Structure formats: C-alpha cells, structure tokens
PDB file of C-alpha atoms in Angstrom:
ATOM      1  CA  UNK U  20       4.803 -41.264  -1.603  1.00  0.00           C
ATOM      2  CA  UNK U  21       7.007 -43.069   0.411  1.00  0.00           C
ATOM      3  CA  UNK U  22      10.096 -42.864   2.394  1.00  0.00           C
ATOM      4  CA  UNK U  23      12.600 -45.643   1.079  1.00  0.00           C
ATOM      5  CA  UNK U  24      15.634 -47.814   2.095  1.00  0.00           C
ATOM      6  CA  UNK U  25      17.520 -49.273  -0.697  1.00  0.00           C
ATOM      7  CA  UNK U  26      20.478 -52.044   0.554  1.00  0.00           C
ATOM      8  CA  UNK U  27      22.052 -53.892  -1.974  1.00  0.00           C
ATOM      9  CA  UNK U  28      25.660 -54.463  -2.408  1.00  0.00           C
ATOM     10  CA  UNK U  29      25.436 -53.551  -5.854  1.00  0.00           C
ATOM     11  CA  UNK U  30      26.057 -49.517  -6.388  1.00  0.00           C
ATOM     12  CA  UNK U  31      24.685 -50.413 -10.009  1.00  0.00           C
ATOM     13  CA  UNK U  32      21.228 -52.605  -8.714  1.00  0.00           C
ATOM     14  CA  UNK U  33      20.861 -49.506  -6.155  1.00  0.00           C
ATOM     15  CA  UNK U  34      20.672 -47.048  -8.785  1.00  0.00           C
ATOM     16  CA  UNK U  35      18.198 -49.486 -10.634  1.00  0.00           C
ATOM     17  CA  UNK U  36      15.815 -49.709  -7.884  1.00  0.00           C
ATOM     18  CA  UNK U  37      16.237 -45.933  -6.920  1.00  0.00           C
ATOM     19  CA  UNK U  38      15.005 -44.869 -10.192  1.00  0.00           C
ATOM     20  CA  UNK U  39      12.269 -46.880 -10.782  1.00  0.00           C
ATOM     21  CA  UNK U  40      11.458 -45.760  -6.889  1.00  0.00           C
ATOM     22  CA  UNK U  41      11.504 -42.288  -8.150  1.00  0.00           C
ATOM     23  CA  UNK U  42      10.000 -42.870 -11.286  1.00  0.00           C
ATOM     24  CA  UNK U  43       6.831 -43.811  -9.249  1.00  0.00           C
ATOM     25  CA  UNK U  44       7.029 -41.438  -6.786  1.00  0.00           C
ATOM     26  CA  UNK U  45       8.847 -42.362  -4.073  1.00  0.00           C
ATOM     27  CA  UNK U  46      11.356 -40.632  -2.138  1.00  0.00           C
ATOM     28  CA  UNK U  47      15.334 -42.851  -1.704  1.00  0.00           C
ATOM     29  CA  UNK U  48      15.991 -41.437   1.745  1.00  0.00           C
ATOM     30  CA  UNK U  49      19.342 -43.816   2.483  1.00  0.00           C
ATOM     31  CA  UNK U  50      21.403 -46.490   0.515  1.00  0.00           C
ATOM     32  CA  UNK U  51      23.095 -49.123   2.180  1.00  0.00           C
ATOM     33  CA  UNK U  52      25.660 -51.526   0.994  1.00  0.00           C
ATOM     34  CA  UNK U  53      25.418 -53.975   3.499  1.00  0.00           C
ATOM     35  CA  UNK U  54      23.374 -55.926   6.118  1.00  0.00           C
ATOM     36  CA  UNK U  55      25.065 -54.415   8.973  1.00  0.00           C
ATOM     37  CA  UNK U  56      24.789 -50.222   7.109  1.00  0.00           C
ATOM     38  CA  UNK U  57      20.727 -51.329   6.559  1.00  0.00           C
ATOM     39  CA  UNK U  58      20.027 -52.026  10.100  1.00  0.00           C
ATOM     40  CA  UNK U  59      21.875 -48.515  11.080  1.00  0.00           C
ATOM     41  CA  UNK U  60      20.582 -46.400   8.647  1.00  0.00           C
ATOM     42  CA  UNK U  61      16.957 -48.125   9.225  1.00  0.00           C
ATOM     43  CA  UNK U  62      17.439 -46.857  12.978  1.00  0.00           C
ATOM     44  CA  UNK U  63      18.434 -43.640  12.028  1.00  0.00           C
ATOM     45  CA  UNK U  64      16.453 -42.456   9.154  1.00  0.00           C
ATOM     46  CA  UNK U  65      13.134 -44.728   9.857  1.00  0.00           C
ATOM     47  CA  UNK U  66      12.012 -45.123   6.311  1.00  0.00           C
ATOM     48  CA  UNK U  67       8.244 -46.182   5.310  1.00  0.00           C
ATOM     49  CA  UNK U  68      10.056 -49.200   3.681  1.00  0.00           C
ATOM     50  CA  UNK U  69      12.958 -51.000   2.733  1.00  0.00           C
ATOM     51  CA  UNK U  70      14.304 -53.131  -0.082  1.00  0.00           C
ATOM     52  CA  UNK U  71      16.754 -55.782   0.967  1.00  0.00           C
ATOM     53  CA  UNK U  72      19.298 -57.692  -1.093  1.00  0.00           C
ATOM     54  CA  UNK U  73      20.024 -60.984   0.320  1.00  0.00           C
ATOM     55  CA  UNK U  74      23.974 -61.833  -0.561  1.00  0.00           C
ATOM     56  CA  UNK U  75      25.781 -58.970   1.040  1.00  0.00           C
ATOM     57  CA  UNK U  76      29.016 -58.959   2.511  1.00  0.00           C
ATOM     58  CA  UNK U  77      29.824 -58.206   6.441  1.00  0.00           C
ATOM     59  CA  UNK U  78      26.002 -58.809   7.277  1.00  0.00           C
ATOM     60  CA  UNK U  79      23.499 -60.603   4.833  1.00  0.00           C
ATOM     61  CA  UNK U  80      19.993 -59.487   3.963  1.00  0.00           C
ATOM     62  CA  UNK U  81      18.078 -62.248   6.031  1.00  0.00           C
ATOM     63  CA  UNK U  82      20.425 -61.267   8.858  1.00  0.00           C
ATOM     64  CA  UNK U  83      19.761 -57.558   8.908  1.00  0.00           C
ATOM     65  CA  UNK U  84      15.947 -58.106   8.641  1.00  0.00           C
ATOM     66  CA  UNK U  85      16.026 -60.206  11.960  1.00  0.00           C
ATOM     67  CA  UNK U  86      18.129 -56.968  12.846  1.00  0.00           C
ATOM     68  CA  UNK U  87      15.646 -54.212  12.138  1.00  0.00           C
ATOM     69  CA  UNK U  88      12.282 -56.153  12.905  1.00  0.00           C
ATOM     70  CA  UNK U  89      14.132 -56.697  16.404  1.00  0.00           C
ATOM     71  CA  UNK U  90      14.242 -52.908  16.700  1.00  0.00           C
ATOM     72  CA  UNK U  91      10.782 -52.079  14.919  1.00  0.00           C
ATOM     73  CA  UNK U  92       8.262 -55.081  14.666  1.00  0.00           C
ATOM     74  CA  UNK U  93       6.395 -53.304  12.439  1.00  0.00           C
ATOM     75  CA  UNK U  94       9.402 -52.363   9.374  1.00  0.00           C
ATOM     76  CA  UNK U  95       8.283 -53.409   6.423  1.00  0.00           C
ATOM     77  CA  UNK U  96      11.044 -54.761   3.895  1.00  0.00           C
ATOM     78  CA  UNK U  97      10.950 -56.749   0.707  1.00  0.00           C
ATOM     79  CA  UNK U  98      13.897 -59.117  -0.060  1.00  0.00           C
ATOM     80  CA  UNK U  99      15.012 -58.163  -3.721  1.00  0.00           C
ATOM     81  CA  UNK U 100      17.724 -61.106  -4.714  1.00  0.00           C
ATOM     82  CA  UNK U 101      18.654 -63.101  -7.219  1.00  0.00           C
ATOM     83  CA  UNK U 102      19.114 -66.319  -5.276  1.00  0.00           C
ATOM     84  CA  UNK U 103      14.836 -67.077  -5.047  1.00  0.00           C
ATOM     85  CA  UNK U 104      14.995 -70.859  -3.889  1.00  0.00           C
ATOM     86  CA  UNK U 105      11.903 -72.076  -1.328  1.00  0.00           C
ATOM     87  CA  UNK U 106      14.020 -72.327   1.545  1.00  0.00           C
ATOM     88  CA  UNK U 107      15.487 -68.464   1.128  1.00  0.00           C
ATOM     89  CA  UNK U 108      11.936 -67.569   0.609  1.00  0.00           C
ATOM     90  CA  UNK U 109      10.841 -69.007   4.126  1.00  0.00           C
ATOM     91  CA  UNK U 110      13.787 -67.649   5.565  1.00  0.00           C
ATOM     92  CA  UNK U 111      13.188 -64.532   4.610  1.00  0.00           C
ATOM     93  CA  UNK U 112       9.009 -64.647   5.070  1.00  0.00           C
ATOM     94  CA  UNK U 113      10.156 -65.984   9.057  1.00  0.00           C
ATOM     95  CA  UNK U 114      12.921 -63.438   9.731  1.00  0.00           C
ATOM     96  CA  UNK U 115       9.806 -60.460   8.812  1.00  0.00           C
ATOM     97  CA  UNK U 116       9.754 -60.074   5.272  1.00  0.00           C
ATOM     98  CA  UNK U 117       6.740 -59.188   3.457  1.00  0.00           C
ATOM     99  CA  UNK U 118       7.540 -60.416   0.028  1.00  0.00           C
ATOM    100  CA  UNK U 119      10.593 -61.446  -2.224  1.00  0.00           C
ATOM    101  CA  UNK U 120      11.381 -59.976  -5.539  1.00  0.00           C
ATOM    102  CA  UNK U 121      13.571 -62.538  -7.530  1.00  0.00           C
ATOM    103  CA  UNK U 122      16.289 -60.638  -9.949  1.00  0.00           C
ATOM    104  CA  UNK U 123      16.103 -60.089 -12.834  1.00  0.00           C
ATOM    105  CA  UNK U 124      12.914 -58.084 -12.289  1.00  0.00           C
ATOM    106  CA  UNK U 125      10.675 -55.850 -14.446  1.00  0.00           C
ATOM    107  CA  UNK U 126      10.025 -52.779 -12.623  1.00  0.00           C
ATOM    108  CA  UNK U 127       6.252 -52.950 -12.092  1.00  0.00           C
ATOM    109  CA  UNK U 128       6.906 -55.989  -9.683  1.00  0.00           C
ATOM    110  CA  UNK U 129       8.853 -53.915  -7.634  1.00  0.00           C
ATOM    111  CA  UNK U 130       6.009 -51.367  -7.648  1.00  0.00           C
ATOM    112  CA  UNK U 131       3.661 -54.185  -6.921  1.00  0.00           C
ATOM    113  CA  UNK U 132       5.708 -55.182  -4.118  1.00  0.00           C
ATOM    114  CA  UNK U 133       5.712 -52.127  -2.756  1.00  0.00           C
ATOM    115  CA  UNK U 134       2.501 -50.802  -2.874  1.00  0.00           C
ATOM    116  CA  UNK U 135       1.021 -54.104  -1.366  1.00  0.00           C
ATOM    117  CA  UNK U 136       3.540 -53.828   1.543  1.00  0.00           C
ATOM    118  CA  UNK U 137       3.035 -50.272   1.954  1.00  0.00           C
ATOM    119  CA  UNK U 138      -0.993 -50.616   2.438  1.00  0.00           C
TER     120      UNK U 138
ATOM    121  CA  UNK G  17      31.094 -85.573  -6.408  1.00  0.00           C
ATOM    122  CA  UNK G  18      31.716 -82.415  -7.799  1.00  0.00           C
ATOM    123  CA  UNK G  19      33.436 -83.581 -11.435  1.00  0.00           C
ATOM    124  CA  UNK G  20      30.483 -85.927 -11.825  1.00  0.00           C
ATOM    125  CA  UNK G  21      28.132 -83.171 -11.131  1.00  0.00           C
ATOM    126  CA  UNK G  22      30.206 -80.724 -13.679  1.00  0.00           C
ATOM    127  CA  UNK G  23      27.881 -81.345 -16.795  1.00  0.00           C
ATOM    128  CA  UNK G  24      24.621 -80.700 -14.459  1.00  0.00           C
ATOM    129  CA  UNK G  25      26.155 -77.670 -12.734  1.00  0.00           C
ATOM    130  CA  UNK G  26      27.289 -76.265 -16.198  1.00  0.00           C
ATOM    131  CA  UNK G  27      23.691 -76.568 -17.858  1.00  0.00           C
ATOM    132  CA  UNK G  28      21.929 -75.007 -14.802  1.00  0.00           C
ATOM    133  CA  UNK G  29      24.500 -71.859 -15.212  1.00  0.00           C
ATOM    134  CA  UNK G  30      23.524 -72.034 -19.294  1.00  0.00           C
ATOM    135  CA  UNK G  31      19.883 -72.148 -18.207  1.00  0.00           C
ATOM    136  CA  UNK G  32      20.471 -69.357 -15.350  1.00  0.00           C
ATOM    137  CA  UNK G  33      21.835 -67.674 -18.283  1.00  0.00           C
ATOM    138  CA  UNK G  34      19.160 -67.325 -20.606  1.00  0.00           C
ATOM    139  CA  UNK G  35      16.925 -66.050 -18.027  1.00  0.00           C
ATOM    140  CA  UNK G  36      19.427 -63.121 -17.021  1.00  0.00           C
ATOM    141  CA  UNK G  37      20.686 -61.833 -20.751  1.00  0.00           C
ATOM    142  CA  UNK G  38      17.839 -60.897 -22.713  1.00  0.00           C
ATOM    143  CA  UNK G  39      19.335 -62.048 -25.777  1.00  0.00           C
ATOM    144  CA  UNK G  40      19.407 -65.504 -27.502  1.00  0.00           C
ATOM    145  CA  UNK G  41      23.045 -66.781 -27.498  1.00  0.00           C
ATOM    146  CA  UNK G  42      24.834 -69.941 -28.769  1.00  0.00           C
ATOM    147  CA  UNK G  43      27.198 -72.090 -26.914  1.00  0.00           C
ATOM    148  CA  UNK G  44      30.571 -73.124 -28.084  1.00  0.00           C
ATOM    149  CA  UNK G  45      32.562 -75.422 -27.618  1.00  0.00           C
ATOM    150  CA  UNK G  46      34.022 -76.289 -24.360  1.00  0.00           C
ATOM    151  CA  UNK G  47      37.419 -75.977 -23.599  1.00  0.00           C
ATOM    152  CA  UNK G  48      39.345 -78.137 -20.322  1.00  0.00           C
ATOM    153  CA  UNK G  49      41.780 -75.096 -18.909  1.00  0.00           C
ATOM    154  CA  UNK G  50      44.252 -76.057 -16.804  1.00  0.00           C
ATOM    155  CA  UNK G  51      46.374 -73.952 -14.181  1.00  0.00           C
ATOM    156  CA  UNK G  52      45.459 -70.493 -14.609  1.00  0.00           C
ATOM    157  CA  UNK G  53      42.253 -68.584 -16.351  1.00  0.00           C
ATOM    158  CA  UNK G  54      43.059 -65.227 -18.048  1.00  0.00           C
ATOM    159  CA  UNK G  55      40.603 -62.619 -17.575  1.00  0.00           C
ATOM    160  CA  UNK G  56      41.150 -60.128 -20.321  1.00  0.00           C
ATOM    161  CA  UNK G  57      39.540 -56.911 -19.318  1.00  0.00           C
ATOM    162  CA  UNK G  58      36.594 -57.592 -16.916  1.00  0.00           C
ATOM    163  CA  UNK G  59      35.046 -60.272 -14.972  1.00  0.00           C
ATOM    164  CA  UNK G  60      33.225 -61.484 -12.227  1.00  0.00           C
ATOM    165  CA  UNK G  61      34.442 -64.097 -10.074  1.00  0.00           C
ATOM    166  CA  UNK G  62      31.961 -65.999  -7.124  1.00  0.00           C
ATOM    167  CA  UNK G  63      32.403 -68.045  -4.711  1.00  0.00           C
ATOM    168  CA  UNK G  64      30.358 -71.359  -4.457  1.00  0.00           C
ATOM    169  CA  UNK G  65      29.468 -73.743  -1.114  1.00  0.00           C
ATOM    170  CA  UNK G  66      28.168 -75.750   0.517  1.00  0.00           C
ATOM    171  CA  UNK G  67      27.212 -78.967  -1.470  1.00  0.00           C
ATOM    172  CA  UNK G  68      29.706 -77.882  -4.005  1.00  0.00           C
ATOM    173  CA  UNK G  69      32.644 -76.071  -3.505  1.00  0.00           C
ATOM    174  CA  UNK G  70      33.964 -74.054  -5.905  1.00  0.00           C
ATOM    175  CA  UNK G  71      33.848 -70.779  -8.678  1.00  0.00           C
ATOM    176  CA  UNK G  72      31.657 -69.504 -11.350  1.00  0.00           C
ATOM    177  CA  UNK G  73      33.739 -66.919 -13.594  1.00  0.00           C
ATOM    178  CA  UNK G  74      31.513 -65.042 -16.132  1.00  0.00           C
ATOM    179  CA  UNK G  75      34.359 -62.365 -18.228  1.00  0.00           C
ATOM    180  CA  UNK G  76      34.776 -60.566 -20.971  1.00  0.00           C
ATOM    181  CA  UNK G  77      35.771 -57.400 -22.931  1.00  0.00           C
ATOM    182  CA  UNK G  78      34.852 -54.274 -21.529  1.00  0.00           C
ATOM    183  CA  UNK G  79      32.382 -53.036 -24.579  1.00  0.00           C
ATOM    184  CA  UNK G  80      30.281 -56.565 -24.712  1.00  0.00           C
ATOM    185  CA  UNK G  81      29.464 -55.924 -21.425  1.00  0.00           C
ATOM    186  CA  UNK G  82      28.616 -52.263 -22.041  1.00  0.00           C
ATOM    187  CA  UNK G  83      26.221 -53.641 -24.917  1.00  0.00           C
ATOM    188  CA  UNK G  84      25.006 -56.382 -22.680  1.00  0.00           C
ATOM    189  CA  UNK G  85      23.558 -53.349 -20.482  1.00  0.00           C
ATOM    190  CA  UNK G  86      22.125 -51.595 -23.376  1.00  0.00           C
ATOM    191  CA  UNK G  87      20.275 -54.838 -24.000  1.00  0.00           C
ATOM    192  CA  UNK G  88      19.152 -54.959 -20.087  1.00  0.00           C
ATOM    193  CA  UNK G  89      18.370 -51.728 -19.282  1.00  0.00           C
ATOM    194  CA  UNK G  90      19.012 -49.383 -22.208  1.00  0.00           C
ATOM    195  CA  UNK G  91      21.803 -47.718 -20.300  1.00  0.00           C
ATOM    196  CA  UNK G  92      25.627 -46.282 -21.575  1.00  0.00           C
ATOM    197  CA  UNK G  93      27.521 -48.111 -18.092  1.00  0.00           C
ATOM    198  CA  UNK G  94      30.612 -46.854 -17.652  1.00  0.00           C
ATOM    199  CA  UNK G  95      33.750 -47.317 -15.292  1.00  0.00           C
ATOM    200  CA  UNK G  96      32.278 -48.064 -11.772  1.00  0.00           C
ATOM    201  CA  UNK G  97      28.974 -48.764 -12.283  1.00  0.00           C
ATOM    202  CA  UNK G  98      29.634 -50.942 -15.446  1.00  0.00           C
ATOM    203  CA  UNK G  99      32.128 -52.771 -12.837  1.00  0.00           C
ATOM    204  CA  UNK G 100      29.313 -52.557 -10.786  1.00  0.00           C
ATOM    205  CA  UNK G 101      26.457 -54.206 -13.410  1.00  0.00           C
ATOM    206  CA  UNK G 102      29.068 -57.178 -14.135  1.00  0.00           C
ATOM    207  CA  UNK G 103      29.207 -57.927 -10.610  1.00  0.00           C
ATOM    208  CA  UNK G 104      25.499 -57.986 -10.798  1.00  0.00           C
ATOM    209  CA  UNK G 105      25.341 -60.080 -13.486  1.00  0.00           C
ATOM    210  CA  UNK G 106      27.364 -62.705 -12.051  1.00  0.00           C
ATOM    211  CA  UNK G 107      25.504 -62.215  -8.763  1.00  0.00           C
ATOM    212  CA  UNK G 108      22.038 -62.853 -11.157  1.00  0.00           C
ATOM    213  CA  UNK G 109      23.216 -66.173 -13.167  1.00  0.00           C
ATOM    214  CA  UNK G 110      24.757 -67.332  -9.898  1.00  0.00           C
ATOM    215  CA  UNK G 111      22.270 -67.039  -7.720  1.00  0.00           C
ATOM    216  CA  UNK G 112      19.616 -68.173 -10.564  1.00  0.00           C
ATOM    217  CA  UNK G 113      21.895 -71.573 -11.060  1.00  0.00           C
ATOM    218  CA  UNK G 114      22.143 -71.511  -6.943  1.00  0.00           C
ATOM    219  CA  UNK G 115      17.935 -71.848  -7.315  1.00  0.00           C
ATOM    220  CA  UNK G 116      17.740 -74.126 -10.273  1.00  0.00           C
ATOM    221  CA  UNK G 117      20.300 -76.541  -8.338  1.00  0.00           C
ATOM    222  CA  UNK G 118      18.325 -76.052  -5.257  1.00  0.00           C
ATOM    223  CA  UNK G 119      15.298 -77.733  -7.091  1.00  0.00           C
ATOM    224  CA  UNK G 120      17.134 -80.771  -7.894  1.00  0.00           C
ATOM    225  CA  UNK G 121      18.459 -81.345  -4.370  1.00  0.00           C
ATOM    226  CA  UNK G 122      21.819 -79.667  -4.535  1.00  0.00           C
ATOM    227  CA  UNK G 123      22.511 -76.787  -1.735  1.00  0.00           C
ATOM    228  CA  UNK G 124      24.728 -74.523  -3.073  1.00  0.00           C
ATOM    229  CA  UNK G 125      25.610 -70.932  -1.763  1.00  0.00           C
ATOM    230  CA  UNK G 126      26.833 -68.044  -3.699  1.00  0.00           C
ATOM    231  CA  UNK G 127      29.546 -65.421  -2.131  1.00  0.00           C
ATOM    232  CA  UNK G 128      28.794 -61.886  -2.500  1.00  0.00           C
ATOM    233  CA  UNK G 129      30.584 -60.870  -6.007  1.00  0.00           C
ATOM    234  CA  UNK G 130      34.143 -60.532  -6.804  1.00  0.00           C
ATOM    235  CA  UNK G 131      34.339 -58.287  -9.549  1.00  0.00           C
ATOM    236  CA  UNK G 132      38.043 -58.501 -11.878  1.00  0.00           C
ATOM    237  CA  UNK G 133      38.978 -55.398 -13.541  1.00  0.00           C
ATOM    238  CA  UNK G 134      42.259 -55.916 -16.089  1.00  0.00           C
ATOM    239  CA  UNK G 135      43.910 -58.130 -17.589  1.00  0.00           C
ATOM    240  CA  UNK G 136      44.460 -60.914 -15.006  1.00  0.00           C
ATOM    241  CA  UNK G 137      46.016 -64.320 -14.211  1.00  0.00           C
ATOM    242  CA  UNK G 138      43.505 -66.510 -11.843  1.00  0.00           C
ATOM    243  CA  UNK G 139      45.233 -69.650 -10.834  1.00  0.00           C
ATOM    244  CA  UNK G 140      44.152 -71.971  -7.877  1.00  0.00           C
ATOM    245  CA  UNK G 141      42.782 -74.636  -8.878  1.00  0.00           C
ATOM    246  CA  UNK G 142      43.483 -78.152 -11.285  1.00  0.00           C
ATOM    247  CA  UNK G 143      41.170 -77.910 -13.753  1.00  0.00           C
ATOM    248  CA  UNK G 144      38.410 -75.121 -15.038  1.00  0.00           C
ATOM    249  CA  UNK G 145      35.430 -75.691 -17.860  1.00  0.00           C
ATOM    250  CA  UNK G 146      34.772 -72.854 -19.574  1.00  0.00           C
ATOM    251  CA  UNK G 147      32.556 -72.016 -22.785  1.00  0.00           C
ATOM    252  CA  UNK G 148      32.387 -69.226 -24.526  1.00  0.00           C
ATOM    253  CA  UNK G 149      28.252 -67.516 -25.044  1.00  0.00           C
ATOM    254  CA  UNK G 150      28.376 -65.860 -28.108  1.00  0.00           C
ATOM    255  CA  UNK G 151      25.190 -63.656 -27.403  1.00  0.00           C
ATOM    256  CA  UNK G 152      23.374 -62.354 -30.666  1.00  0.00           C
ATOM    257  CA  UNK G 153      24.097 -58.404 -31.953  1.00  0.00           C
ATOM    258  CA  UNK G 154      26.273 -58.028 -28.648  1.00  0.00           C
ATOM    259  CA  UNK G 155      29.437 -60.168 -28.562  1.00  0.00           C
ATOM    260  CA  UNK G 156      31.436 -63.179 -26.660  1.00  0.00           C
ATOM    261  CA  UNK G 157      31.472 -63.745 -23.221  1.00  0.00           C
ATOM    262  CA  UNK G 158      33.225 -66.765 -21.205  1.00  0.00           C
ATOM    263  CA  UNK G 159      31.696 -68.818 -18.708  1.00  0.00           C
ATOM    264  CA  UNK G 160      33.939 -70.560 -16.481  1.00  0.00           C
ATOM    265  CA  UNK G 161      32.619 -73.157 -13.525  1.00  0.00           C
ATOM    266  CA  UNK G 162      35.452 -74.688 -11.305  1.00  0.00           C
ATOM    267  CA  UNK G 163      34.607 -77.056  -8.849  1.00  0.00           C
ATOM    268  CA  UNK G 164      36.779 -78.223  -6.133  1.00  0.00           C
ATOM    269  CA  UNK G 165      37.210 -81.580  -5.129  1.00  0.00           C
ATOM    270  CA  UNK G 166      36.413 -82.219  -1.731  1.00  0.00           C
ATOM    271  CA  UNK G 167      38.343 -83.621   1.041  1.00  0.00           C
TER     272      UNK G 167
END
C-alpha cells in the first residue's frame, strides 16, 4: 500500500482517481487543486507518490513537478492529463515524471502506472 | 488563419469527441451564430492559444449530462461534482483536439476549464460554429468552436 497525492483541478477526476486508488489498496493522504497546493502538500505530507494533472490554474502540473523534484529528487509522480501530445510528454518526462496517463483512462492503467513507478 | 482552419479545428473536436463519450453519436447540422451563444442550463467554456486563439463551448441540459456520466462511469453526478464532470469533459475533448491538432502541426493550448451553470448569455465574439451531437440512448449536446481572428 501506498501513500498517495492526488492534484487535479477537477474535484470530480480527484474522486475518480481516489477510488480506484482505494479500490487497489492505496491510501489518498492529500488532494490538491492546483500546481502551487501539490508542491505544499507534497512537502508537508511526503506521500510514496503523486498523480499530477497538467492544466491547472495558479501553477500547472509540469510546473509543480519541477517544484517538488527541486525539493525531493527522488518524488515519484505520474502526469494524468488529457492534453497527451509528444512535446507535453517530454516536458513532463524532463521536468521528473515517471510516466503520463492520457484521459480518458481505464483504471488498470492507472494501477499500471503506479505500481511500475512505485517499484 | 483561424476561419480557414475552422472546418479542420471542428473535425479534430468531433474526433476528440468520440474518444471521450463512450457512446456513438450523430452530427447535425451546423448552425453560423452570431453575437451571443445561450447556454441553457450547463456548460463548459475553454480557453484556446497559441496558434489559434479562441473558445471551445461543449453545453447542455443538466440530465444529458447526468446520463452522459452514467455512460462514463456508472455514476448518479449531482450538483457540484456533476459541475465538476462537465468541466472535465470539456477539459478531455479539449485537450484530446489540443493533441490531435498538435499532430498536424498546429500548437494550440487549452485554459484550465470554465464551467457555466444557468441559463446564460455568452457574447464576445463575431461569429461562433456550433453543432449539435445527438449521442445515442442519452440526449443532445452542443458543440461550439469560436476562433478569433488575429491581429
């Protein structure tokens, strides 16, 4: 079991990814609505892992993962977004990410995704 | 540009689309709006830049989006989080358009959601293209791409 992060503007794609998080075991220890709440509540709770949105408002998902990998090189965090073009990918893969989810998503590739980045 | 580009920009949300709603749906027939877009009960508005300029509108009636979540995620949304899945929805055909476009050379950025709750009057702009989805067993929504000419 894990110790999760979920930031996603979204209250509704939060409560997605929290239950199939759940459903497989994990624990949700902190929601975040934005970039800027993700990198706080990443410093403060220090979760196993962390599921990042990308288009958030105040500070974006590739933004707060340059954030938290500046305070922990070793977070681990998986972009979950629905904008999945090459270049967001790399942007995302150079700012720390280990891999990117593109919405809609079934659930087990969010397990996937975790489990690989959690190993 | 960005009237030229219109047609392309309106199939890649159509295609967007049919990856996001789970459901076969039919397109109707376009309609020119001028001067202001009603959005009768709920909607999603967001913001597009970069190479384009502009707005995608997806909106609707309150209980085809409640069955379009049924369809997604076998769920009964309600109030805030059903305000909350439409902004996700437009977030998911926007940003799914966003990558399609991306693939044929257009940059194009999506804004974080803006989600419309009531009856409301957008206005704004010259001219919108919308087209109504009829999507199978669940009902009518509007899609509605404005693009802005640029200076």
């Amino acid at each position: 079991m894990a110790r999760i992060l979920v930031a996603d503007d979204a209250a509704f794609m939060r409560m997605m990814i929290k239950d199939i998080l759940v459903k497989h075991g994990h624990e949700v220890v902190g929601e975040a609505s934005d970039g800027e709440q993700a990198a706080t509540l990443y410093q403060e709770l220090h979760p196993d892992l962390v599921t990042m949105d990308i288009t958030m408002p105040n500070v974006d998902g590739i933004e707060a993962v340059r954030r938290i990998r500046a305070m922990d090189p070793q977070a681990r965090i998986i972009m979950c977004s629905a904008m999945g073009q090459q270049a967001m990918v790399l942007d995302a893969i150079r700012a720390g990410a280990k891999d990117f989810v593109v919405k809609p998503f079934q659930a087990d590739r969010v397990i996937n995704a975790v489990e690989k980045a959690l190993q | 540009m960005p009237q030229a580009v219109l047609p392309e920009v309106l199939n890649t949300s159509f295609e967007a689309a049919k990856v996001v709603f789970p459901v076969p749906f039919v397109r109707e027939k376009l309609e020119i709006v001028n001067q202001y877009i009603h959005s009768e009960e709920l909607g999603v508005l967001i913001g597009l830049t970069h190479d384009l300029q502009g707005r995608l509108i997806i909106e609707g009636r309150a209980p085809v989006f409640q069955a379009l979540g049924v369809a997604m995620y076998g769920m009964e949304l309600a109030e805030a989080m059903l305000e909350s899945f439409v902004g996700e929805i437009g977030n998911m055909v926007a940003g799914n358009m966003s990558t399609r476009l991306a693939e044929n050379g257009i940059h194009v950025e999506i804004s974080p959601p803006t989600v419309i709750v009531g009856s409301t009057k957008l206005t704004g702009f010259v001219t919108a293209a919308k087209v109504p989805l009829h999507l199978e067993n669940i009902g009518v929504i509007y899609v509605i791409l404005i693009l802005d000419e640029s200076e």
